[in-house]
Amino acid sequence: MVDTAFRTAERAYRRRDPSARGAAAAESAQRASLIDFGAALDARDAPPHADSAQAADAPLDAPLSLGAGRFTLRGHHPGLQVIPRCFGAAEQIQLAALALRRWPYRPLGITNLGELDAPEPARGGACGDKACVPVPTYAGLPPAQLSWMTLGYHYDWNSRSYDCNSAAPASGGRAAAAASPLPRRGPMPPLLAEHCARLVPGFAAEAAIVKLYDERGCMLAHVDDAERARDAPVISISLGCEAVFLLGGLDRETGPVLPILLRSGDALLLGGRARLCYHGLARVFARTAPDHFALGAPPRAPARAPDSAAAGNGGGAADAATQPGAEIDADAGLSRTRRAPSGGCAPCAEVELSLRLNILEWEWLRTHRININVRQVRALTSP
């Protein structure tokens, strides 16, 4: 097999057997070489020091602040944005609970195991309307062999294409007018679509690939080129354990391949030139999931809310509590936005937002990572 710049980086950051001699030192060396946007955010918020490096002296692959909590890389990959700690503890718990309890099952998800029925009977919405998307009562773990699920338009891994007749886009999205009249499986989860629209105004969340990684997991170099809407970014949300994300060039041979540390709650946007760059996940750092996932931890931290100043660079996320029609549940610490019935009625939405992780799910997250990768599939001019 041809040795490329990307393969060299994958080898450099792959997981070593923890019991092997020198494994701890190798992991420390890996961590020391990572581009850490969370540390850049902390440094930006810290008081300046007389001996701090000036921007002109920063290396070309150093994080560069775009304002409003967003960063890119100085001199590399225009269109890349990383928003460290974009999602607060409460929102991370919501998304993790939905990824484990609801999204893998009918009527929402298609998985590597096929279409799954919830292990326990599902009920209708909190409103009692059986037409509402059911919320499974099961609060254990999905099957151990589950490694991915697709939401919205189903992505066919063999043909590397979307079945645009398999599902409807999120209700209310700008692509709704171009929706196919043929039968569909079901809508995108409204909560996920709302998060993406806050990050990138006008973004139509039409498909998502949710990957579940254990401590040995990785994703080899690839490029996301099956979507027609390549002017829209790919939005990636990290939950659980930390990981090494590799970002290369327009082919596997072109370097440098940059290693980026992603933590739970981070959002990464691949737009512009970076949209068609090769990328992958080199390794997962086990037992690095934040403690707020633990049973009984009060999830009160709000999401970091970049303001609208960054809208011209891909949009600014705003805390749902600042939006019209939103309120804060003082007991749960969760922001709740009341929705129109088209995407699930308000009581059902509040059930969705009140989920908590149990001890089985927390133990699972200690050694796993959930990656939620959201795409706009069709160009807005599609017939």
mmCIF file of C-alpha atoms in Angstrom:
data_model
loop_
_atom_site.group_PDB
_atom_site.id
_atom_site.type_symbol
_atom_site.label_atom_id
_atom_site.label_comp_id
_atom_site.label_asym_id
_atom_site.label_seq_id
_atom_site.Cartn_x
_atom_site.Cartn_y
_atom_site.Cartn_z
ATOM 1 C CA MET A 1 0.000 0.000 0.000
ATOM 2 C CA VAL A 2 1.291 3.433 -0.962
ATOM 3 C CA ASP A 3 2.546 5.472 1.963
ATOM 4 C CA THR A 4 0.833 8.872 1.871
ATOM 5 C CA ALA A 5 0.936 11.924 4.100
ATOM 6 C CA PHE A 6 -2.402 10.910 5.588
ATOM 7 C CA ARG A 7 -1.352 7.315 6.303
ATOM 8 C CA THR A 8 1.779 8.604 8.022
ATOM 9 C CA ALA A 9 -0.369 10.797 10.282
ATOM 10 C CA GLU A 10 -2.779 7.931 11.000
ATOM 11 C CA ARG A 11 0.118 5.754 12.157
ATOM 12 C CA ALA A 12 1.559 8.543 14.276
ATOM 13 C CA TYR A 13 -1.692 9.027 16.204
ATOM 14 C CA ARG A 14 -3.078 5.515 16.333
ATOM 15 C CA ARG A 15 -3.881 3.967 19.685
ATOM 16 C CA ARG A 16 -1.213 1.871 21.385
ATOM 17 C CA ASP A 17 -1.966 -1.083 23.622
ATOM 18 C CA PRO A 18 -2.158 0.547 27.091
ATOM 19 C CA SER A 19 -0.257 -2.386 28.601
ATOM 20 C CA ALA A 20 2.630 -2.061 26.129
ATOM 21 C CA ARG A 21 5.888 -0.597 27.288
ATOM 22 C CA GLY A 22 6.087 3.124 26.560
ATOM 23 C CA ALA A 23 2.356 3.477 25.802
ATOM 24 C CA ALA A 24 1.849 6.235 28.378
ATOM 25 C CA ALA A 25 4.820 8.207 27.078
ATOM 26 C CA ALA A 26 3.594 7.800 23.500
ATOM 27 C CA GLU A 27 0.154 9.106 24.430
ATOM 28 C CA SER A 28 1.678 12.107 26.196
ATOM 29 C CA ALA A 29 3.742 12.872 23.100
ATOM 30 C CA GLN A 30 0.642 12.599 20.926
ATOM 31 C CA ARG A 31 -1.304 14.984 23.132
ATOM 32 C CA ALA A 32 1.533 17.512 23.214
ATOM 33 C CA SER A 33 1.487 17.774 19.420
ATOM 34 C CA LEU A 34 -2.283 18.315 19.022
ATOM 35 C CA ILE A 35 -3.909 21.585 18.004
ATOM 36 C CA ASP A 36 -6.058 22.419 21.022
ATOM 37 C CA PHE A 37 -8.808 24.942 20.332
ATOM 38 C CA GLY A 38 -10.139 24.599 23.880
ATOM 39 C CA ALA A 39 -6.789 25.814 25.204
ATOM 40 C CA ALA A 40 -6.895 28.656 22.672
ATOM 41 C CA LEU A 41 -10.299 29.668 24.012
ATOM 42 C CA ASP A 42 -8.978 29.618 27.579
ATOM 43 C CA ALA A 43 -5.967 31.689 26.551
ATOM 44 C CA ARG A 44 -8.181 34.195 24.779
ATOM 45 C CA ASP A 45 -10.331 34.612 27.888
ATOM 46 C CA ALA A 46 -7.368 34.805 30.280
ATOM 47 C CA PRO A 47 -5.761 38.142 31.253
ATOM 48 C CA PRO A 48 -2.857 39.026 28.935
ATOM 49 C CA HIS A 49 0.714 38.443 30.092
ATOM 50 C CA ALA A 50 3.731 40.512 29.210
ATOM 51 C CA ASP A 51 5.562 37.483 27.837
ATOM 52 C CA SER A 52 2.655 36.163 25.731
ATOM 53 C CA ALA A 53 3.385 35.579 22.035
ATOM 54 C CA GLN A 54 2.219 38.198 19.594
ATOM 55 C CA ALA A 55 -0.096 37.182 16.775
ATOM 56 C CA ALA A 56 2.587 37.896 14.189
ATOM 57 C CA ASP A 57 4.872 35.352 15.875
ATOM 58 C CA ALA A 58 2.275 32.563 15.951
ATOM 59 C CA PRO A 59 2.927 29.487 13.755
ATOM 60 C CA LEU A 60 0.889 29.028 10.593
ATOM 61 C CA ASP A 61 -1.130 26.166 12.095
ATOM 62 C CA ALA A 62 -1.973 28.075 15.294
ATOM 63 C CA PRO A 63 -5.633 28.664 16.199
ATOM 64 C CA LEU A 64 -6.879 32.043 14.996
ATOM 65 C CA SER A 65 -9.893 33.601 16.695
ATOM 66 C CA LEU A 66 -12.753 34.686 14.440
ATOM 67 C CA GLY A 67 -14.567 36.237 17.393
ATOM 68 C CA ALA A 68 -17.729 35.043 19.131
ATOM 69 C CA GLY A 69 -16.040 31.866 20.372
ATOM 70 C CA ARG A 70 -15.114 30.602 16.893
ATOM 71 C CA PHE A 71 -11.637 29.659 15.707
ATOM 72 C CA THR A 72 -9.932 28.643 12.486
ATOM 73 C CA LEU A 73 -6.340 27.754 11.611
ATOM 74 C CA ARG A 74 -3.929 30.504 10.725
ATOM 75 C CA GLY A 75 -2.712 29.962 7.158
ATOM 76 C CA HIS A 76 -4.559 26.662 6.590
ATOM 77 C CA HIS A 77 -7.885 25.311 5.381
ATOM 78 C CA PRO A 78 -10.069 28.393 4.805
ATOM 79 C CA GLY A 79 -13.626 27.490 5.727
ATOM 80 C CA LEU A 80 -12.684 25.407 8.760
ATOM 81 C CA GLN A 81 -14.286 26.566 11.996
ATOM 82 C CA VAL A 82 -14.040 25.019 15.444
ATOM 83 C CA ILE A 83 -16.277 26.185 18.279
ATOM 84 C CA PRO A 84 -14.889 24.725 21.506
ATOM 85 C CA ARG A 85 -17.452 24.056 24.231
ATOM 86 C CA CYS A 86 -20.208 25.077 21.832
ATOM 87 C CA PHE A 87 -22.695 22.831 23.638
ATOM 88 C CA GLY A 88 -23.092 23.054 27.397
ATOM 89 C CA ALA A 89 -23.492 20.133 29.773
ATOM 90 C CA ALA A 90 -27.288 20.058 29.546
ATOM 91 C CA GLU A 91 -27.306 20.007 25.750
ATOM 92 C CA GLN A 92 -24.619 17.319 25.617
ATOM 93 C CA ILE A 93 -26.708 15.120 27.904
ATOM 94 C CA GLN A 94 -29.799 15.712 25.762
ATOM 95 C CA LEU A 95 -28.005 14.763 22.548
ATOM 96 C CA ALA A 96 -26.263 11.721 24.050
ATOM 97 C CA ALA A 97 -29.532 10.417 25.503
ATOM 98 C CA LEU A 98 -31.297 10.826 22.165
ATOM 99 C CA ALA A 99 -28.437 9.143 20.281
ATOM 100 C CA LEU A 100 -28.577 6.132 22.605
ATOM 101 C CA ARG A 101 -32.301 5.865 23.313
ATOM 102 C CA ARG A 102 -34.285 7.274 20.425
ATOM 103 C CA TRP A 103 -32.430 7.850 17.176
ATOM 104 C CA PRO A 104 -31.370 4.208 16.525
ATOM 105 C CA TYR A 105 -34.983 3.044 16.462
ATOM 106 C CA ARG A 106 -37.993 3.298 14.200
ATOM 107 C CA PRO A 107 -39.225 5.607 12.798
ATOM 108 C CA LEU A 108 -36.061 7.731 12.797
ATOM 109 C CA GLY A 109 -32.913 5.685 12.253
ATOM 110 C CA ILE A 110 -31.434 3.201 9.818
ATOM 111 C CA THR A 111 -28.406 1.506 11.378
ATOM 112 C CA ASN A 112 -25.612 -0.895 10.480
ATOM 113 C CA LEU A 113 -27.948 -3.542 11.967
ATOM 114 C CA GLY A 114 -30.890 -2.475 9.818
ATOM 115 C CA GLU A 115 -34.081 -0.857 11.082
ATOM 116 C CA LEU A 116 -34.502 -1.521 14.793
ATOM 117 C CA ASP A 117 -37.535 -1.629 17.028
ATOM 118 C CA ALA A 118 -37.125 -0.191 20.510
ATOM 119 C CA PRO A 119 -36.528 -3.008 23.042
ATOM 120 C CA GLU A 120 -39.559 -1.839 25.030
ATOM 121 C CA PRO A 121 -42.868 -0.568 23.678
ATOM 122 C CA ALA A 122 -42.818 3.060 22.586
ATOM 123 C CA ARG A 123 -45.582 5.439 23.541
ATOM 124 C CA GLY A 124 -47.095 8.438 21.805
ATOM 125 C CA GLY A 125 -46.156 12.018 22.522
ATOM 126 C CA ALA A 126 -46.683 13.645 25.889
ATOM 127 C CA CYS A 127 -49.788 15.234 24.389
ATOM 128 C CA GLY A 128 -51.368 11.808 23.918
ATOM 129 C CA ASP A 129 -51.484 12.223 20.143
ATOM 130 C CA LYS A 130 -50.466 8.899 18.613
ATOM 131 C CA ALA A 131 -49.438 10.735 15.444
ATOM 132 C CA CYS A 132 -46.530 12.353 17.293
ATOM 133 C CA VAL A 133 -43.101 10.800 16.818
ATOM 134 C CA PRO A 134 -42.977 8.218 19.624
ATOM 135 C CA VAL A 135 -40.422 8.484 22.408
ATOM 136 C CA PRO A 136 -39.059 5.051 23.374
ATOM 137 C CA THR A 137 -39.309 4.351 27.071
ATOM 138 C CA TYR A 138 -36.195 2.186 26.900
ATOM 139 C CA ALA A 139 -33.335 3.740 28.871
ATOM 140 C CA GLY A 140 -30.646 1.082 28.630
ATOM 141 C CA LEU A 141 -28.042 0.706 25.903
ATOM 142 C CA PRO A 142 -28.495 -0.019 22.195
ATOM 143 C CA PRO A 143 -27.111 -3.323 20.837
ATOM 144 C CA ALA A 144 -23.399 -3.783 21.403
ATOM 145 C CA GLN A 145 -22.829 -4.261 17.656
ATOM 146 C CA LEU A 146 -24.358 -0.880 16.803
ATOM 147 C CA SER A 147 -21.697 1.343 15.235
ATOM 148 C CA TRP A 148 -23.622 3.890 13.146
ATOM 149 C CA MET A 149 -27.054 5.205 12.313
ATOM 150 C CA THR A 150 -28.349 7.537 9.631
ATOM 151 C CA LEU A 151 -31.129 10.071 10.089
ATOM 152 C CA GLY A 152 -33.104 11.927 7.449
ATOM 153 C CA TYR A 153 -31.928 11.013 3.956
ATOM 154 C CA HIS A 154 -30.271 7.627 4.282
ATOM 155 C CA TYR A 155 -26.623 7.449 3.219
ATOM 156 C CA ASP A 156 -25.758 4.251 1.386
ATOM 157 C CA TRP A 157 -22.210 3.308 2.354
ATOM 158 C CA ASN A 158 -21.814 0.951 -0.615
ATOM 159 C CA SER A 159 -22.827 3.373 -3.370
ATOM 160 C CA ARG A 160 -21.630 6.423 -1.422
ATOM 161 C CA SER A 161 -24.850 8.241 -2.236
ATOM 162 C CA TYR A 162 -28.088 9.326 -0.613
ATOM 163 C CA ASP A 163 -31.525 7.843 -1.126
ATOM 164 C CA CYS A 164 -33.385 11.122 -1.347
ATOM 165 C CA ASN A 165 -36.706 9.274 -1.373
ATOM 166 C CA SER A 166 -36.089 7.623 1.999
ATOM 167 C CA ALA A 167 -36.821 10.502 4.363
ATOM 168 C CA ALA A 168 -38.046 14.053 4.647
ATOM 169 C CA PRO A 169 -35.840 16.978 5.646
ATOM 170 C CA ALA A 170 -36.476 18.720 8.924
ATOM 171 C CA SER A 171 -39.803 20.489 8.839
ATOM 172 C CA GLY A 172 -39.512 24.211 8.198
ATOM 173 C CA GLY A 173 -36.071 23.995 6.540
ATOM 174 C CA ARG A 174 -35.397 25.971 3.376
ATOM 175 C CA ALA A 175 -35.117 22.733 1.395
ATOM 176 C CA ALA A 176 -38.666 21.726 2.295
ATOM 177 C CA ALA A 177 -40.020 23.378 -0.831
ATOM 178 C CA ALA A 178 -37.827 21.138 -2.957
ATOM 179 C CA ALA A 179 -38.801 17.934 -1.150
ATOM 180 C CA SER A 180 -39.590 14.900 -3.269
ATOM 181 C CA PRO A 181 -43.260 13.862 -3.293
ATOM 182 C CA LEU A 182 -42.322 10.174 -3.037
ATOM 183 C CA PRO A 183 -42.776 8.223 0.236
ATOM 184 C CA ARG A 184 -40.349 9.014 3.052
ATOM 185 C CA ARG A 185 -39.290 7.331 6.287
ATOM 186 C CA GLY A 186 -39.491 10.255 8.646
ATOM 187 C CA PRO A 187 -38.169 13.720 9.481
ATOM 188 C CA MET A 188 -34.852 14.800 10.873
ATOM 189 C CA PRO A 189 -34.972 15.186 14.673
ATOM 190 C CA PRO A 190 -36.185 18.777 15.230
ATOM 191 C CA LEU A 191 -33.791 19.431 18.124
ATOM 192 C CA LEU A 192 -30.776 18.529 15.985
ATOM 193 C CA ALA A 193 -32.011 20.661 13.104
ATOM 194 C CA GLU A 194 -32.470 23.619 15.463
ATOM 195 C CA HIS A 195 -28.943 23.330 16.823
ATOM 196 C CA CYS A 196 -27.519 23.344 13.288
ATOM 197 C CA ALA A 197 -29.629 26.311 12.193
ATOM 198 C CA ARG A 198 -28.291 28.274 15.173
ATOM 199 C CA LEU A 199 -24.729 27.455 14.173
ATOM 200 C CA VAL A 200 -25.242 28.260 10.481
ATOM 201 C CA PRO A 201 -28.272 30.444 9.702
ATOM 202 C CA GLY A 202 -30.188 29.103 6.709
ATOM 203 C CA PHE A 203 -28.649 25.630 7.002
ATOM 204 C CA ALA A 204 -31.153 22.906 6.052
ATOM 205 C CA ALA A 205 -30.375 19.780 8.079
ATOM 206 C CA GLU A 206 -31.380 17.005 5.696
ATOM 207 C CA ALA A 207 -29.205 14.080 6.757
ATOM 208 C CA ALA A 208 -27.058 12.981 9.663
ATOM 209 C CA ILE A 209 -24.604 10.143 10.191
ATOM 210 C CA VAL A 210 -24.158 9.322 13.868
ATOM 211 C CA LYS A 211 -21.049 7.254 14.591
ATOM 212 C CA LEU A 212 -20.397 5.400 17.849
ATOM 213 C CA TYR A 213 -16.699 4.816 18.583
ATOM 214 C CA ASP A 214 -15.190 2.659 21.301
ATOM 215 C CA GLU A 215 -11.667 3.218 22.593
ATOM 216 C CA ARG A 216 -10.241 1.255 19.654
ATOM 217 C CA GLY A 217 -12.320 3.074 17.055
ATOM 218 C CA CYS A 218 -11.084 5.158 14.154
ATOM 219 C CA MET A 219 -12.281 6.517 10.803
ATOM 220 C CA LEU A 220 -9.892 6.321 7.865
ATOM 221 C CA ALA A 221 -9.240 9.201 5.472
ATOM 222 C CA HIS A 222 -12.232 10.171 3.377
ATOM 223 C CA VAL A 223 -13.910 13.183 1.807
ATOM 224 C CA ASP A 224 -17.601 14.100 2.072
ATOM 225 C CA ASP A 225 -18.519 14.631 -1.573
ATOM 226 C CA ALA A 226 -21.871 12.846 -1.963
ATOM 227 C CA GLU A 227 -23.912 15.969 -1.221
ATOM 228 C CA ARG A 228 -25.035 18.338 -3.959
ATOM 229 C CA ALA A 229 -25.046 21.288 -1.545
ATOM 230 C CA ARG A 230 -21.289 21.575 -1.282
ATOM 231 C CA ASP A 231 -21.535 25.266 -0.558
ATOM 232 C CA ALA A 232 -23.114 24.322 2.786
ATOM 233 C CA PRO A 233 -20.712 23.164 5.500
ATOM 234 C CA VAL A 234 -20.646 19.778 7.163
ATOM 235 C CA ILE A 235 -21.423 20.222 10.866
ATOM 236 C CA SER A 236 -19.800 17.799 13.320
ATOM 237 C CA ILE A 237 -20.737 17.580 17.018
ATOM 238 C CA SER A 238 -18.558 15.703 19.529
ATOM 239 C CA LEU A 239 -19.915 13.934 22.617
ATOM 240 C CA GLY A 240 -18.183 11.727 25.187
ATOM 241 C CA CYS A 241 -14.486 10.906 25.027
ATOM 242 C CA GLU A 242 -11.851 13.117 23.441
ATOM 243 C CA ALA A 243 -10.497 12.241 20.009
ATOM 244 C CA VAL A 244 -7.835 13.122 17.447
ATOM 245 C CA PHE A 245 -9.321 14.542 14.234
ATOM 246 C CA LEU A 246 -6.983 14.626 11.239
ATOM 247 C CA LEU A 247 -7.461 17.226 8.510
ATOM 248 C CA GLY A 248 -5.430 16.947 5.311
ATOM 249 C CA GLY A 249 -5.521 18.324 1.798
ATOM 250 C CA LEU A 250 -7.555 17.746 -1.356
ATOM 251 C CA ASP A 251 -5.917 14.329 -1.755
ATOM 252 C CA ARG A 252 -4.314 11.825 0.601
ATOM 253 C CA GLU A 253 -0.819 12.674 -0.584
ATOM 254 C CA THR A 254 -0.935 16.396 0.168
ATOM 255 C CA GLY A 255 0.325 17.561 3.543
ATOM 256 C CA PRO A 256 0.513 18.792 6.102
ATOM 257 C CA VAL A 257 -2.096 16.660 7.873
ATOM 258 C CA LEU A 258 -3.118 18.601 10.943
ATOM 259 C CA PRO A 259 -4.043 16.814 14.199
ATOM 260 C CA ILE A 260 -6.887 18.517 16.089
ATOM 261 C CA LEU A 261 -8.042 17.624 19.593
ATOM 262 C CA LEU A 262 -11.839 17.455 19.832
ATOM 263 C CA ARG A 263 -13.578 17.401 23.211
ATOM 264 C CA SER A 264 -17.139 16.704 24.242
ATOM 265 C CA GLY A 265 -19.348 19.668 23.356
ATOM 266 C CA ASP A 266 -17.111 20.939 20.542
ATOM 267 C CA ALA A 267 -18.573 21.743 17.133
ATOM 268 C CA LEU A 268 -16.494 21.580 13.963
ATOM 269 C CA LEU A 269 -17.599 23.061 10.624
ATOM 270 C CA LEU A 270 -16.027 22.070 7.316
ATOM 271 C CA GLY A 271 -16.927 24.700 4.747
ATOM 272 C CA GLY A 272 -15.238 26.593 1.944
ATOM 273 C CA ARG A 273 -12.037 24.978 0.705
ATOM 274 C CA ALA A 274 -11.946 22.706 3.750
ATOM 275 C CA ARG A 275 -15.302 21.184 2.700
ATOM 276 C CA LEU A 276 -13.632 18.787 0.250
ATOM 277 C CA CYS A 277 -10.439 18.100 2.183
ATOM 278 C CA TYR A 278 -9.599 14.586 3.335
ATOM 279 C CA HIS A 279 -10.199 14.013 7.014
ATOM 280 C CA GLY A 280 -10.593 11.206 9.508
ATOM 281 C CA LEU A 281 -10.546 10.187 13.155
ATOM 282 C CA ALA A 282 -7.223 8.733 14.246
ATOM 283 C CA ARG A 283 -7.992 7.644 17.799
ATOM 284 C CA VAL A 284 -10.191 7.998 20.870
ATOM 285 C CA PHE A 285 -8.800 8.777 24.332
ATOM 286 C CA ALA A 286 -10.713 6.486 26.697
ATOM 287 C CA ARG A 287 -12.002 7.707 30.059
ATOM 288 C CA THR A 288 -11.898 11.368 29.083
ATOM 289 C CA ALA A 289 -15.664 11.993 28.965
ATOM 290 C CA PRO A 290 -16.608 14.904 31.256
ATOM 291 C CA ASP A 291 -18.134 14.132 34.642
ATOM 292 C CA HIS A 292 -21.368 15.952 33.886
ATOM 293 C CA PHE A 293 -22.553 12.825 32.072
ATOM 294 C CA ALA A 294 -22.495 10.931 35.384
ATOM 295 C CA LEU A 295 -25.722 9.903 37.046
ATOM 296 C CA GLY A 296 -27.044 12.650 39.288
ATOM 297 C CA ALA A 297 -24.714 15.410 38.087
ATOM 298 C CA PRO A 298 -26.785 18.614 37.788
ATOM 299 C CA PRO A 299 -26.504 19.667 34.103
ATOM 300 C CA ARG A 300 -26.796 23.398 34.659
ATOM 301 C CA ALA A 301 -24.002 24.807 32.479
ATOM 302 C CA PRO A 302 -25.395 26.771 29.498
ATOM 303 C CA ALA A 303 -24.033 26.357 26.005
ATOM 304 C CA ARG A 304 -21.386 28.833 24.926
ATOM 305 C CA ALA A 305 -23.380 31.116 22.687
ATOM 306 C CA PRO A 306 -21.372 32.821 19.944
ATOM 307 C CA ASP A 307 -23.190 36.011 19.018
ATOM 308 C CA SER A 308 -24.334 37.073 15.595
ATOM 309 C CA ALA A 309 -21.022 38.797 14.887
ATOM 310 C CA ALA A 310 -19.747 35.568 13.358
ATOM 311 C CA ALA A 311 -22.756 35.123 11.096
ATOM 312 C CA GLY A 312 -20.766 36.214 8.100
ATOM 313 C CA ASN A 313 -18.268 33.436 8.832
ATOM 314 C CA GLY A 314 -20.882 30.712 8.933
ATOM 315 C CA GLY A 315 -23.333 32.008 11.512
ATOM 316 C CA GLY A 316 -23.399 32.421 15.267
ATOM 317 C CA ALA A 317 -24.956 30.016 17.698
ATOM 318 C CA ALA A 318 -27.302 31.590 20.180
ATOM 319 C CA ASP A 319 -28.459 30.023 23.426
ATOM 320 C CA ALA A 320 -32.051 28.892 22.976
ATOM 321 C CA ALA A 321 -32.915 30.825 26.121
ATOM 322 C CA THR A 322 -32.256 34.075 24.256
ATOM 323 C CA GLN A 323 -34.679 33.248 21.475
ATOM 324 C CA PRO A 324 -38.352 34.290 21.307
ATOM 325 C CA GLY A 325 -40.636 31.747 22.915
ATOM 326 C CA ALA A 326 -37.891 30.166 25.024
ATOM 327 C CA GLU A 327 -37.810 29.635 28.753
ATOM 328 C CA ILE A 328 -35.459 28.165 31.331
ATOM 329 C CA ASP A 329 -36.466 25.224 33.506
ATOM 330 C CA ALA A 330 -34.850 26.235 36.803
ATOM 331 C CA ASP A 331 -34.980 22.682 38.162
ATOM 332 C CA ALA A 332 -33.397 20.951 35.195
ATOM 333 C CA GLY A 333 -31.182 23.776 33.970
ATOM 334 C CA LEU A 334 -32.291 23.107 30.400
ATOM 335 C CA SER A 335 -33.275 25.650 27.799
ATOM 336 C CA ARG A 336 -36.636 24.795 26.287
ATOM 337 C CA THR A 337 -37.940 26.241 23.056
ATOM 338 C CA ARG A 338 -41.624 25.735 22.373
ATOM 339 C CA ARG A 339 -42.193 24.382 18.882
ATOM 340 C CA ALA A 340 -45.026 24.375 16.423
ATOM 341 C CA PRO A 341 -46.853 21.027 16.115
ATOM 342 C CA SER A 342 -45.314 20.376 12.681
ATOM 343 C CA GLY A 343 -42.058 19.178 14.247
ATOM 344 C CA GLY A 344 -43.559 17.588 17.354
ATOM 345 C CA CYS A 345 -45.730 19.531 19.781
ATOM 346 C CA ALA A 346 -44.296 21.572 22.650
ATOM 347 C CA PRO A 347 -45.039 18.989 25.408
ATOM 348 C CA CYS A 348 -43.334 16.294 23.349
ATOM 349 C CA ALA A 349 -40.356 18.591 22.797
ATOM 350 C CA GLU A 350 -40.093 19.093 26.555
ATOM 351 C CA VAL A 351 -40.108 15.344 27.128
ATOM 352 C CA GLU A 352 -37.275 15.162 24.611
ATOM 353 C CA LEU A 353 -35.326 17.829 26.493
ATOM 354 C CA SER A 354 -35.807 16.267 29.935
ATOM 355 C CA LEU A 355 -33.890 13.057 29.253
ATOM 356 C CA ARG A 356 -31.155 11.989 31.659
ATOM 357 C CA LEU A 357 -28.400 9.412 31.388
ATOM 358 C CA ASN A 358 -28.498 6.378 33.652
ATOM 359 C CA ILE A 359 -25.522 4.575 35.144
ATOM 360 C CA LEU A 360 -25.260 2.097 32.239
ATOM 361 C CA GLU A 361 -25.106 4.920 29.727
ATOM 362 C CA TRP A 362 -22.548 6.848 31.778
ATOM 363 C CA GLU A 363 -20.312 3.779 32.080
ATOM 364 C CA TRP A 364 -20.605 3.304 28.320
ATOM 365 C CA LEU A 365 -19.664 6.929 27.613
ATOM 366 C CA ARG A 366 -16.543 6.647 29.758
ATOM 367 C CA THR A 367 -14.940 4.580 27.003
ATOM 368 C CA HIS A 368 -16.912 5.719 23.947
ATOM 369 C CA ARG A 369 -17.447 8.696 21.724
ATOM 370 C CA ILE A 370 -20.511 9.833 19.781
ATOM 371 C CA ASN A 371 -19.966 11.866 16.627
ATOM 372 C CA ILE A 372 -23.004 13.550 15.047
ATOM 373 C CA ASN A 373 -22.273 14.588 11.485
ATOM 374 C CA VAL A 374 -25.008 16.706 9.874
ATOM 375 C CA ARG A 375 -25.264 17.585 6.178
ATOM 376 C CA GLN A 376 -27.394 19.563 3.797
ATOM 377 C CA VAL A 377 -27.767 17.154 0.909
ATOM 378 C CA ARG A 378 -29.556 18.954 -1.897
ATOM 379 C CA ALA A 379 -28.830 22.347 -3.393
ATOM 380 C CA LEU A 380 -31.633 24.812 -2.795
ATOM 381 C CA THR A 381 -32.231 25.034 -6.534
ATOM 382 C CA SER A 382 -32.901 21.299 -6.820
ATOM 383 C CA PRO A 383 -36.131 20.504 -8.626
#
